[in-house]
Tab-separated table of C-alpha atoms and ligand atoms in Angstrom:
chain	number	residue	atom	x	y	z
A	1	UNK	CA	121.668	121.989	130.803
A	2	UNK	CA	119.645	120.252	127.724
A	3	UNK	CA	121.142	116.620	127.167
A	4	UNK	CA	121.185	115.590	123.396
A	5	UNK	CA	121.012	112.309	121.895
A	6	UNK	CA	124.753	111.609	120.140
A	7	UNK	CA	123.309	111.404	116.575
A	8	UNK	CA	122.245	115.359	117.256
A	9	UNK	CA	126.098	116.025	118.152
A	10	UNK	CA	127.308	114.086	115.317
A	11	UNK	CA	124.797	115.857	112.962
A	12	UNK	CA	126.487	119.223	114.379
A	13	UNK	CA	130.165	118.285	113.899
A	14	UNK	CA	129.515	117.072	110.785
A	15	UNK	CA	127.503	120.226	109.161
A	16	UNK	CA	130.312	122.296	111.012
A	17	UNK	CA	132.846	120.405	109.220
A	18	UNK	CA	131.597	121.176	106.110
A	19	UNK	CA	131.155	124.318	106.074
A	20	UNK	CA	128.021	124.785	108.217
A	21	UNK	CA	126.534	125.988	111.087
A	22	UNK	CA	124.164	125.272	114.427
A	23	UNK	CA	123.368	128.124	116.846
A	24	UNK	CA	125.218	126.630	119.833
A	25	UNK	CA	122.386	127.229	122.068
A	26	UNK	CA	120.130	125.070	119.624
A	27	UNK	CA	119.339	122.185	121.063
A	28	UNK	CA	117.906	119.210	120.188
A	29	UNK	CA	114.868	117.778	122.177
A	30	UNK	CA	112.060	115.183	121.813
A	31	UNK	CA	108.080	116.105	122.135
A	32	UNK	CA	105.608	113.759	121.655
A	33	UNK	CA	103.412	116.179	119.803
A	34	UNK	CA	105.760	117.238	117.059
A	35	UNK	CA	108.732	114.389	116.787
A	36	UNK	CA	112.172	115.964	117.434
A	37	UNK	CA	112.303	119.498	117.915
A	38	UNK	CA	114.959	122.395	118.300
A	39	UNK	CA	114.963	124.783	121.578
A	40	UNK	CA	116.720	127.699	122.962
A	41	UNK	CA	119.516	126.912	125.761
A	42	UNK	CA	119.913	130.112	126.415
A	43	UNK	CA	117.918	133.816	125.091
A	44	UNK	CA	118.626	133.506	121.465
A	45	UNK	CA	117.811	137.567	120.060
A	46	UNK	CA	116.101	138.375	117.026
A	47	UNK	CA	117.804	137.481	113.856
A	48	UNK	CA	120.132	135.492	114.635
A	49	UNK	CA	121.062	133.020	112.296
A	50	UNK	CA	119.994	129.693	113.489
A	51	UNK	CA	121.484	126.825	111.262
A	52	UNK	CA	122.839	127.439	107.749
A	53	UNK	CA	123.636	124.338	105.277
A	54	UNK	CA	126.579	124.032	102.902
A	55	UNK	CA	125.168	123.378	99.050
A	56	UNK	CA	127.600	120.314	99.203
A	57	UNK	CA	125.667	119.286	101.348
A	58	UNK	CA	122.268	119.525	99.901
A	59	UNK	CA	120.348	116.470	98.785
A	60	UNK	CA	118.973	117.367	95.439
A	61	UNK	CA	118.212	114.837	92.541
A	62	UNK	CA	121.591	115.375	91.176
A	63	UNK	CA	123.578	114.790	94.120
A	64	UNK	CA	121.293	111.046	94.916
A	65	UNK	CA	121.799	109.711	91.177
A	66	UNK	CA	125.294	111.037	91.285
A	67	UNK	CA	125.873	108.838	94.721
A	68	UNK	CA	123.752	105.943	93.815
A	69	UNK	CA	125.551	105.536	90.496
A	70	UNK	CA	128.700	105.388	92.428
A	71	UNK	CA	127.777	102.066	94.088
A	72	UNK	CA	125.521	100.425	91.097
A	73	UNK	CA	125.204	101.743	87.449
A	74	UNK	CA	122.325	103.235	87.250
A	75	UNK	CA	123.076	104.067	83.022
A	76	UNK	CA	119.760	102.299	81.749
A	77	UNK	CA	118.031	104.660	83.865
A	78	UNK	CA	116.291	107.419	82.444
A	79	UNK	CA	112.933	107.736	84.076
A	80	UNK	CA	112.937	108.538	87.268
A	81	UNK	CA	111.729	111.429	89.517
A	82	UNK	CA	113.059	113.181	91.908
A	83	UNK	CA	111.359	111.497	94.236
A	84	UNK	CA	113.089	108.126	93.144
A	85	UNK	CA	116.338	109.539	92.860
A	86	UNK	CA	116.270	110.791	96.825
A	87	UNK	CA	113.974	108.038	98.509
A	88	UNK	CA	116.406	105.287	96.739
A	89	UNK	CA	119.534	107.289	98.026
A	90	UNK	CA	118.114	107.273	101.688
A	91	UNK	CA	116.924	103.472	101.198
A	92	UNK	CA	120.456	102.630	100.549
A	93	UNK	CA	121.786	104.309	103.690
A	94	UNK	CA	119.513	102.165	105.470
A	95	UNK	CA	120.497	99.206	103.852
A	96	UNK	CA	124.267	100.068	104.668
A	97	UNK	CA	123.839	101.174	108.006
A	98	UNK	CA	126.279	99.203	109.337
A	99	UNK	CA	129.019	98.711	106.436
A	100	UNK	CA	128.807	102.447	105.913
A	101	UNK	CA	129.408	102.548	102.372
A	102	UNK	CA	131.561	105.498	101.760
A	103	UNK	CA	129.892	106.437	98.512
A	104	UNK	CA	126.912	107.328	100.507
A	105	UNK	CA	127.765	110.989	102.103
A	106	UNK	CA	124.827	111.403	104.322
A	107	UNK	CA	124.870	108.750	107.608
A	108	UNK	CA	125.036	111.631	110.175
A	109	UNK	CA	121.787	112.912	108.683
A	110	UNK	CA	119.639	110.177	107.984
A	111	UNK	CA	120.768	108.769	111.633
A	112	UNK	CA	118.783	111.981	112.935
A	113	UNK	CA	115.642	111.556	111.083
A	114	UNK	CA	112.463	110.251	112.995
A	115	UNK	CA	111.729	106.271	113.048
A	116	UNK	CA	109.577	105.427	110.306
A	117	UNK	CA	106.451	103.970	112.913
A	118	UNK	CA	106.277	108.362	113.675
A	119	UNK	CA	104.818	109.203	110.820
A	120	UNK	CA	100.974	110.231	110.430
A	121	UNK	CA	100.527	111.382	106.966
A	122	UNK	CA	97.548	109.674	105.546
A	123	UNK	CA	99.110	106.773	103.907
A	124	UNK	CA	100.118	105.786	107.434
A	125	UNK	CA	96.590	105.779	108.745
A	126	UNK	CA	94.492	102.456	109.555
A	127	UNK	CA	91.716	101.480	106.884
A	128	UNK	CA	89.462	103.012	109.379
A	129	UNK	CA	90.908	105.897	110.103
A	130	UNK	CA	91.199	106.447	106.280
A	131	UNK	CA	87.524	105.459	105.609
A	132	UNK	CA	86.511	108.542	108.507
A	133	UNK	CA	88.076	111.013	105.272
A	134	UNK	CA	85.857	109.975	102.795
A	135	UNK	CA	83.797	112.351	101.138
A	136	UNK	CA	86.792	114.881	101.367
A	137	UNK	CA	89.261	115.624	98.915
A	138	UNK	CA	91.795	114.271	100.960
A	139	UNK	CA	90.703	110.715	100.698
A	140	UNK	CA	91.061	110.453	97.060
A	141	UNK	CA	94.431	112.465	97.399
A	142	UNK	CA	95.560	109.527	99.423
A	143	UNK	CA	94.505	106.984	97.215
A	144	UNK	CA	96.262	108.677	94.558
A	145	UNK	CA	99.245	109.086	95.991
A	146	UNK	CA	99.348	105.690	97.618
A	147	UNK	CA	98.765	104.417	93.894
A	148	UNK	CA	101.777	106.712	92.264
A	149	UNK	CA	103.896	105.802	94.801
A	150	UNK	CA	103.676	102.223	94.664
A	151	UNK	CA	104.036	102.487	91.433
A	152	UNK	CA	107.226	104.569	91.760
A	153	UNK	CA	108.872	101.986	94.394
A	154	UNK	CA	108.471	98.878	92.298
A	155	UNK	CA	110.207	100.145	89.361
A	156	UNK	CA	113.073	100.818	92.016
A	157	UNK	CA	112.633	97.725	93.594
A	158	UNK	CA	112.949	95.651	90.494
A	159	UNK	CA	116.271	97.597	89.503
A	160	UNK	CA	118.109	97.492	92.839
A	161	UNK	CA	117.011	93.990	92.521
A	162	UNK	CA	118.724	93.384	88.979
A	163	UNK	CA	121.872	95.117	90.725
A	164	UNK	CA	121.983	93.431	93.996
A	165	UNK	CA	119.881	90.550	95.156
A	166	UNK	CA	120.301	91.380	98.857
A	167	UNK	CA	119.486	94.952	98.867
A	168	UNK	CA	116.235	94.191	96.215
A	169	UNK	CA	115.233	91.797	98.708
A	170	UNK	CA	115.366	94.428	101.528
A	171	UNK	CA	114.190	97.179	99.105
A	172	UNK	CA	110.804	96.833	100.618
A	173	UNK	CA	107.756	99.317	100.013
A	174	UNK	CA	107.776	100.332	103.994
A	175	UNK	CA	111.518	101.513	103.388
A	176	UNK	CA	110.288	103.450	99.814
A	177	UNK	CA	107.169	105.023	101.963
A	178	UNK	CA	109.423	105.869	104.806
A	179	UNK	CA	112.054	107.678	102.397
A	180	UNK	CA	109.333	109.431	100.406
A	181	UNK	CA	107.500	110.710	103.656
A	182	UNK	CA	110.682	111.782	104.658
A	183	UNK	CA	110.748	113.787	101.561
A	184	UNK	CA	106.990	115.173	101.871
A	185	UNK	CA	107.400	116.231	104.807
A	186	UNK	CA	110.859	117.758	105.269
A	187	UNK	CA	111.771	118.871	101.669
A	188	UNK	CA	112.219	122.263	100.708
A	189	UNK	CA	112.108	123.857	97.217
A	190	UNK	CA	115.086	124.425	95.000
A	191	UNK	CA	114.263	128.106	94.789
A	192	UNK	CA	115.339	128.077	97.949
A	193	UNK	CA	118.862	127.857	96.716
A	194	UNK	CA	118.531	130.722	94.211
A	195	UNK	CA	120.880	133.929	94.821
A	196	UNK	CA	117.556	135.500	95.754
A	197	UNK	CA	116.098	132.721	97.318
A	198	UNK	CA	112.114	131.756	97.996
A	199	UNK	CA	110.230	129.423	99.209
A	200	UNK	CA	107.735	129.875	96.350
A	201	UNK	CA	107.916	127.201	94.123
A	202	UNK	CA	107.320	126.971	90.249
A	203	UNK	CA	107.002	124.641	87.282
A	204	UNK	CA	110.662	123.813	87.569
A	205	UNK	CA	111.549	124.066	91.350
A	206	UNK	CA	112.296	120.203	92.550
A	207	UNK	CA	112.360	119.243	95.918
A	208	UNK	CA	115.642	119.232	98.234
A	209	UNK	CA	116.989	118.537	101.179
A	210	UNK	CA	118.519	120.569	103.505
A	211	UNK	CA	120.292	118.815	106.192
A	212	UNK	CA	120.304	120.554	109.409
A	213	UNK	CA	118.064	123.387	108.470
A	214	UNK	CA	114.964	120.834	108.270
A	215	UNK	CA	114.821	120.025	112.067
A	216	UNK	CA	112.691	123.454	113.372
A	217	UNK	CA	109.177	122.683	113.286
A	218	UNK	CA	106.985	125.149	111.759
A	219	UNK	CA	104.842	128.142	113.229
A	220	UNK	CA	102.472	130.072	110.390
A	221	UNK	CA	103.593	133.186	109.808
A	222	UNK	CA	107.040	133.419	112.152
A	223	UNK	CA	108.989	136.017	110.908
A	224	UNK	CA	112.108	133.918	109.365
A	225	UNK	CA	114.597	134.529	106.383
A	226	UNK	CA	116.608	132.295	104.293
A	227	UNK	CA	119.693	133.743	102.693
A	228	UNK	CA	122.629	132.465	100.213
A	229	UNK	CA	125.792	133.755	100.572
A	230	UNK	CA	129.118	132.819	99.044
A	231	UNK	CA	131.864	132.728	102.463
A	232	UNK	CA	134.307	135.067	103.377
A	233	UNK	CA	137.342	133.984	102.048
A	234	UNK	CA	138.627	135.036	105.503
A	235	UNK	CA	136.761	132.197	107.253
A	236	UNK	CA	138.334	128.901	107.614
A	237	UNK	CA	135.686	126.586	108.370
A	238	UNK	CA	133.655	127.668	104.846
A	239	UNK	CA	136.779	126.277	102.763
A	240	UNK	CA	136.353	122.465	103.125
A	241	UNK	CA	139.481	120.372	102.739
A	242	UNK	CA	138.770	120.001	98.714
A	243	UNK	CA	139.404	123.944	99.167
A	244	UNK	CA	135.973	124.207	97.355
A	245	UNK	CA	134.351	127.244	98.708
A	246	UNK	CA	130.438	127.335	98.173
A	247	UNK	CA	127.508	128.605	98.428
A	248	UNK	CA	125.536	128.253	101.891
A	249	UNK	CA	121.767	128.248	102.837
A	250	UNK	CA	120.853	130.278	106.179
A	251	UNK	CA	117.720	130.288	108.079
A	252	UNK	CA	117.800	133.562	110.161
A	253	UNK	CA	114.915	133.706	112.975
A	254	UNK	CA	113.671	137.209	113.323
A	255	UNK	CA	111.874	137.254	116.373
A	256	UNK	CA	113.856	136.501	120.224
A	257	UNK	CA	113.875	132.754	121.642
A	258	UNK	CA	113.745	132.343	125.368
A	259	UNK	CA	115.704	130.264	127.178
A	260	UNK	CA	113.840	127.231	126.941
A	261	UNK	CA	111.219	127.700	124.015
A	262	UNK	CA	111.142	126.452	120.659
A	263	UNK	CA	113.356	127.474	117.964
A	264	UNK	CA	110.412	127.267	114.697
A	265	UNK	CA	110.580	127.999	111.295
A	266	UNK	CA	107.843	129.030	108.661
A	267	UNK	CA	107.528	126.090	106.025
A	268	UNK	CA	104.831	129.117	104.105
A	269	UNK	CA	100.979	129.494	104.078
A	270	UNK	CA	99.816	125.816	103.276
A	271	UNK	CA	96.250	124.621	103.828
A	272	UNK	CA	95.756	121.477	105.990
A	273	UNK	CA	95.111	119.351	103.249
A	274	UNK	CA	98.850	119.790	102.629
A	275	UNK	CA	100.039	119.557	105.984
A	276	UNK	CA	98.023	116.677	106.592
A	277	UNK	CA	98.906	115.053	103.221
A	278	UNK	CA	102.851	115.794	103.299
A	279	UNK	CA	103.875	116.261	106.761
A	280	UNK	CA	101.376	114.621	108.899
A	281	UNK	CA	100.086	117.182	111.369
A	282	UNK	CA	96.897	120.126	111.052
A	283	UNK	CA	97.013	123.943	112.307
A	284	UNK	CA	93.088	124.651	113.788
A	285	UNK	CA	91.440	127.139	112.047
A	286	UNK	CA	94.347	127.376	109.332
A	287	UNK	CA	93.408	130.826	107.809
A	288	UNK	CA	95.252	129.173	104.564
A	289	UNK	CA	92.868	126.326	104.083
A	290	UNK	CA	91.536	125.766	100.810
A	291	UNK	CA	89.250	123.396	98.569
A	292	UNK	CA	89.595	121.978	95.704
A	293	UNK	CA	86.425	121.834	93.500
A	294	UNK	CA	86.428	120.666	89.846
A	295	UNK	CA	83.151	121.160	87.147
A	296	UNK	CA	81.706	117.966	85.791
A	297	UNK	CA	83.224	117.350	81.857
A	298	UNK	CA	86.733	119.521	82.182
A	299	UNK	CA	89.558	118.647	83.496
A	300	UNK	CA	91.101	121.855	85.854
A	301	UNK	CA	90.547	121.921	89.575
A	302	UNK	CA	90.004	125.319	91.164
A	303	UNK	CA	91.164	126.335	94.710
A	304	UNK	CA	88.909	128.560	96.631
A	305	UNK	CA	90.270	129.651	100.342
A	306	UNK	CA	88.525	131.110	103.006
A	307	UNK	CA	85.431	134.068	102.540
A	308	UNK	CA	85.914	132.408	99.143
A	309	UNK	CA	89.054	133.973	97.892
A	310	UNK	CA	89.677	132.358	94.899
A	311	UNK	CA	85.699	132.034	94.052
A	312	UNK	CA	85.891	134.633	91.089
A	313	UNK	CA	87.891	132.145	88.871
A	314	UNK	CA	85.484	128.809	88.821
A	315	UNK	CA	82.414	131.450	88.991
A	316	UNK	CA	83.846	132.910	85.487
A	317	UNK	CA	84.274	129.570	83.811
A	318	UNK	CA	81.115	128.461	85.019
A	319	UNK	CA	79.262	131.525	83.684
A	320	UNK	CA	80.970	130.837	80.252
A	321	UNK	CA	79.877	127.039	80.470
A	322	UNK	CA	75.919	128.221	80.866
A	323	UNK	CA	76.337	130.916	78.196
A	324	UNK	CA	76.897	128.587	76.198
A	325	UNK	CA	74.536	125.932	77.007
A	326	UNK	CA	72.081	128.723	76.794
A	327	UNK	CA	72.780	129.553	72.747
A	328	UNK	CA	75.364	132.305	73.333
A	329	UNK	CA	73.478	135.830	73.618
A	330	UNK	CA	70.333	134.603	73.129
A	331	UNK	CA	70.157	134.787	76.825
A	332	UNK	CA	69.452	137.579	79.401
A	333	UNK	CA	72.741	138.779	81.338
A	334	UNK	CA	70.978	138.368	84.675
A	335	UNK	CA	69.344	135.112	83.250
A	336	UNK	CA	72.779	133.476	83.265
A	337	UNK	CA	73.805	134.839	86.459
A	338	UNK	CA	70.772	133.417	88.242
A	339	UNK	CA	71.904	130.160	86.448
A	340	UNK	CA	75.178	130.154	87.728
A	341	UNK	CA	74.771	131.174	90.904
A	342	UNK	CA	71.841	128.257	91.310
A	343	UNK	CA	73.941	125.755	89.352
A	344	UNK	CA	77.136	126.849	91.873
A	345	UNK	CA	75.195	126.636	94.772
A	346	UNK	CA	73.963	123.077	94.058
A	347	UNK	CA	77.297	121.940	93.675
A	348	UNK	CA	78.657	123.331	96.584
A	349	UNK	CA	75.641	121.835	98.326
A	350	UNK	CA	76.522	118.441	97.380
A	351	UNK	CA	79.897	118.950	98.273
A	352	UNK	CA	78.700	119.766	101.986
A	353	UNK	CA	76.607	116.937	101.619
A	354	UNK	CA	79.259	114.450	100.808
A	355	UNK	CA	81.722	115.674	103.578
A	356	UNK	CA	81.969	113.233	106.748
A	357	UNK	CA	80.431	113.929	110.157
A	358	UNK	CA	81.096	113.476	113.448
A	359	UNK	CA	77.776	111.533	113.372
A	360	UNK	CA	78.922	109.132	110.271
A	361	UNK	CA	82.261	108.761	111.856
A	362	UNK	CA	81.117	107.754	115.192
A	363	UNK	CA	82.181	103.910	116.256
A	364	UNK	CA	85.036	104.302	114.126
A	365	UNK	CA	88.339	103.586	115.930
A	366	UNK	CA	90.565	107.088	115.153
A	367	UNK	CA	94.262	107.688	116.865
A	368	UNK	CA	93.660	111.253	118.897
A	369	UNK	CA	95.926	112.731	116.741
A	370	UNK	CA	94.447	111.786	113.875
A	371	UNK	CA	91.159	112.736	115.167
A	372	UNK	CA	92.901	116.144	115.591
A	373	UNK	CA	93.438	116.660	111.987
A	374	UNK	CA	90.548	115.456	111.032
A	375	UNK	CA	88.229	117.921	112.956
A	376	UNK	CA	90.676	121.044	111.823
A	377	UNK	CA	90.163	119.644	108.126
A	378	UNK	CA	86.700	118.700	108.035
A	379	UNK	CA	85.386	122.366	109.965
A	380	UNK	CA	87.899	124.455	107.119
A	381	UNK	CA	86.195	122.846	104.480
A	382	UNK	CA	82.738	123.275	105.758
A	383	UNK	CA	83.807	126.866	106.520
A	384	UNK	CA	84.856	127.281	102.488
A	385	UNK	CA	81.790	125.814	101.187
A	386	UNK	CA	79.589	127.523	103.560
A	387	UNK	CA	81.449	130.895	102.266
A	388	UNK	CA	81.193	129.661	98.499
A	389	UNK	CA	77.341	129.386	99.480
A	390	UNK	CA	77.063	132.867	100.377
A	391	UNK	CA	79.329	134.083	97.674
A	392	UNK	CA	76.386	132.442	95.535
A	393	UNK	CA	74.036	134.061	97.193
A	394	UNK	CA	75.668	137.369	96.613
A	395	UNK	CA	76.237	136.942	92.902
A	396	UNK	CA	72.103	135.930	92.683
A	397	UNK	CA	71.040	139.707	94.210
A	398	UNK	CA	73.271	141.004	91.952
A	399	UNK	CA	71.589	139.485	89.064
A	400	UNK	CA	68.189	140.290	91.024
A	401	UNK	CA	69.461	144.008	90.716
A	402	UNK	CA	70.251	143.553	87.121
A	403	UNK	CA	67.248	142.555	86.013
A	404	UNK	CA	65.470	145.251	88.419
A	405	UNK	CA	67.527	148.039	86.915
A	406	UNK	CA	66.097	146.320	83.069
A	407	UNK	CA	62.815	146.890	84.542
A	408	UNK	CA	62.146	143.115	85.299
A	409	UNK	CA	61.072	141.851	88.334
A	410	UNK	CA	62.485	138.249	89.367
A	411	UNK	CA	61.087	136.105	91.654
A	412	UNK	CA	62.539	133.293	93.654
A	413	UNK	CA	61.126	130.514	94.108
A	414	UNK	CA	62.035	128.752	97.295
B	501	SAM	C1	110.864	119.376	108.703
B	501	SAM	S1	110.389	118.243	109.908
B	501	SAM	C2	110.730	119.081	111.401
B	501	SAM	C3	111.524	118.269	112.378
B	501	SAM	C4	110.807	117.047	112.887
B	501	SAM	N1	109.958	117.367	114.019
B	501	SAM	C5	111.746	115.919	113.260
B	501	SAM	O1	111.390	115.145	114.149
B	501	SAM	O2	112.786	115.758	112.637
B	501	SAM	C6	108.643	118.316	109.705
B	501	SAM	C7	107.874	117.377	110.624
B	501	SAM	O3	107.864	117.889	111.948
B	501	SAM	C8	106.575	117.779	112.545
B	501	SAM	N2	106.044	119.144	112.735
B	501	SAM	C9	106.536	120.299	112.227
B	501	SAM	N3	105.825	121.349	112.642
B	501	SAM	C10	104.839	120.868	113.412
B	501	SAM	C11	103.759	121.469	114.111
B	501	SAM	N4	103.553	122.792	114.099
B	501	SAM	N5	102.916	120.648	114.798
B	501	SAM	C12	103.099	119.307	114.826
B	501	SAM	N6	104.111	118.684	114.167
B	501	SAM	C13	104.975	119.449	113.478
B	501	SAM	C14	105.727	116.973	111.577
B	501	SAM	O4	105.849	115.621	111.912
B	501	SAM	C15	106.411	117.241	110.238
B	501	SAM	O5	106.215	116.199	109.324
């Protein structure tokens, strides 16, 4: 028999009381690798429906401001994310741990979520450990965000501070980059809470919470489905005391869970720089990594994946960028190919120049876990670039052929 912490039972009763549900051979359990994680008790078949999450329940933007303004007025503000909105809403839990402030709804959830020294998403790394990124994209990304979310937390801090001295005071930015890691790395969509729902997200799609239903871990490409359905009027636990009924999120596992193994859900095909950014951990060889590459003097990045899927895109606006250059049409066809694929190549070159090595990085105290991500990362991107070089390569015997079949023979020069 699996013994569970009590915060796991509480989180249970609580989503049950609601309106919710948690397989009751789901258990909670702790692994060093992955934080908390959820296994089978017992055989669990294929799709079963594993934990589902009342909409009341749901921390969305709405829901945090709507809370928060319950315990300070939050009227002059008009500015922030959604990102504000929830990380403030958890801060405040924190803060009221102990007093339980009953405008804040969600104690049995944030009890459950991991201590904020787990974390190893990149703003939690040492300088050092940080410094062993450089050259990758990831680095700046982490500078960035660092930067943004600073940013972001002292315009909260100042205002909880005008509200209430104490809390400001305790409003600090580890408790802001706790909350918002939380959110990176445990948020869902809001598409997800669409009658047809998906984990695809758009211009408009926000992150959310989903109490309950964020606590598998993922595995690529498990088989899972999410589902919103309105309950049976027939079924007493869906109609909370308010008599509300509403909608509810499902994840339903479609592959069998032996007794003992565990229970994982599929966050969707993300490359490692965005599991290593938002949630902290890498998949090796990640058949979803990408790169991010950007032309000198515009603006857009382009994301090329592995064999260079993706390629065609920044090769096009390249090709228009040398056309030009070149006086329009004045130009031979396989002329600007050549161009293009030599200009291309050189960049990508660079690129593999610029990426750390194990030989750069050597000396440098790195966490083994860290190290972990780092090797997965850095070998991906080599792998793209080295693709993107042959995908260069390609493009310049095609223009070889071009010119051949115009009766002009080119010759490389090496
Ligand atoms: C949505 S939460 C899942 C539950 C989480 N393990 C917990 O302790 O509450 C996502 C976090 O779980 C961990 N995680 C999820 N899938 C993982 C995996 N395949 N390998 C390692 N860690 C994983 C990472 O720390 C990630 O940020």
């Amino acid at each position: 028999m699996l013994t569970e912490q009590p915060v796991f039972s509480t989180l249970k009763k609580w989503l049950s009381v609601s309106g919710g549900t948690f397989h009751p051979s789901a258990h909670f359990q702790y692994a060093e690798a992955s934080g908390n994680s959820v296994v089978a008790a017992e055989d669990i078949p294929a799709d079963t429906t594993i934990v589902a999450c009342p909409f009341s329940l749901v921390i969305t933007e709405e829901l945090a401001q709507k809370n928060i303004s319950k315990l300070i007025s939050t009227d002059s503000v008009t500015d922030w994310t959604e990102r504000q909105w929830i990380s403030a809403y958890i801060c405040l839990h924190w803060l009221n741990m102990t007093t339980k402030a009953p405008e804040l709804e969600h104690y049995p959830y944030i009890a459950c979520l991991p201590a904020s020294d787990q974390p190893m998403t990149p703003l939690h790394f040492t300088e050092p450990e940080l410094q062993a990124f450089k050259g990758s994209n990831i680095y700046q990304a982490t500078i960035d965000r660092q930067r943004e979310w600073r940013a972001e937390w002292q315009q909260c801090q100042s205002f909880i501070a005008g509200q209430n001295g104490e809390w400001g005071r305790k409003f600090t930015w580890d408790l802001y980059l706790a909350a918002a890691t939380h959110i990176s790395s445990r948020a869902f969509p809001s598409s997800l809470l669409d009658p047809n729902p998906t984990l695809v997200a758009s211009e408009d799609t926000k992150p959310v919470l989903l109490p309950g239903v964020d606590s598998l871990n993922h595995k690529r490409a498990q088989p899972v489905s999410w589902s919103v359905t309105f309950p049976n009027s027939n079924v007493e636990l869906a109609a909370p005391a308010s008599g509300n009924r509403q909608p509810i999120i499902s994840l339903v596992l479609h592959t069998a869970t032996a007794t003992g193994d565990e229970l994982l859900n599929n966050y969707g095909p993300k490359p490692n720089a965005e599991l290593i950014l938002g949630y902290g951990f890498s998949l090796p060889d990640n058949p979803d990594d990408t790169i991010l590459l950007k032309i000198g003097g515009i603006d857009k990045k382009w994301e090329v994946g592995r064999e260079a899927q993706g390629a065609g895109a920044i090769w096009d606006e390249l090709l228009q960028v040398i056309q030009q250059d070149a006086g329009g049409d004045e130009q031979e066809d396989y002329e600007t190919q050549m161009d293009t694929a030599d200009t291309l190549a050189s960049m990508v070159q660079i690129l593999l120049e610029k990426l750390p090595t194990e030989e750069k990085i050597k000396g440098i105290e790195i966490r083994q876990e860290v190290k972990r991500m780092w090797k997965d990362y850095i070998r991906g991107q080599r792998e793209i670039l080295s693709s993107l070089l042959d995908f260069c390569q390609q493009k310049e015997n095609e223009a070889i052929e071009l010119a051949r079949s115009k009766g002009v023979d080119l010759v490389i020069e090496e």
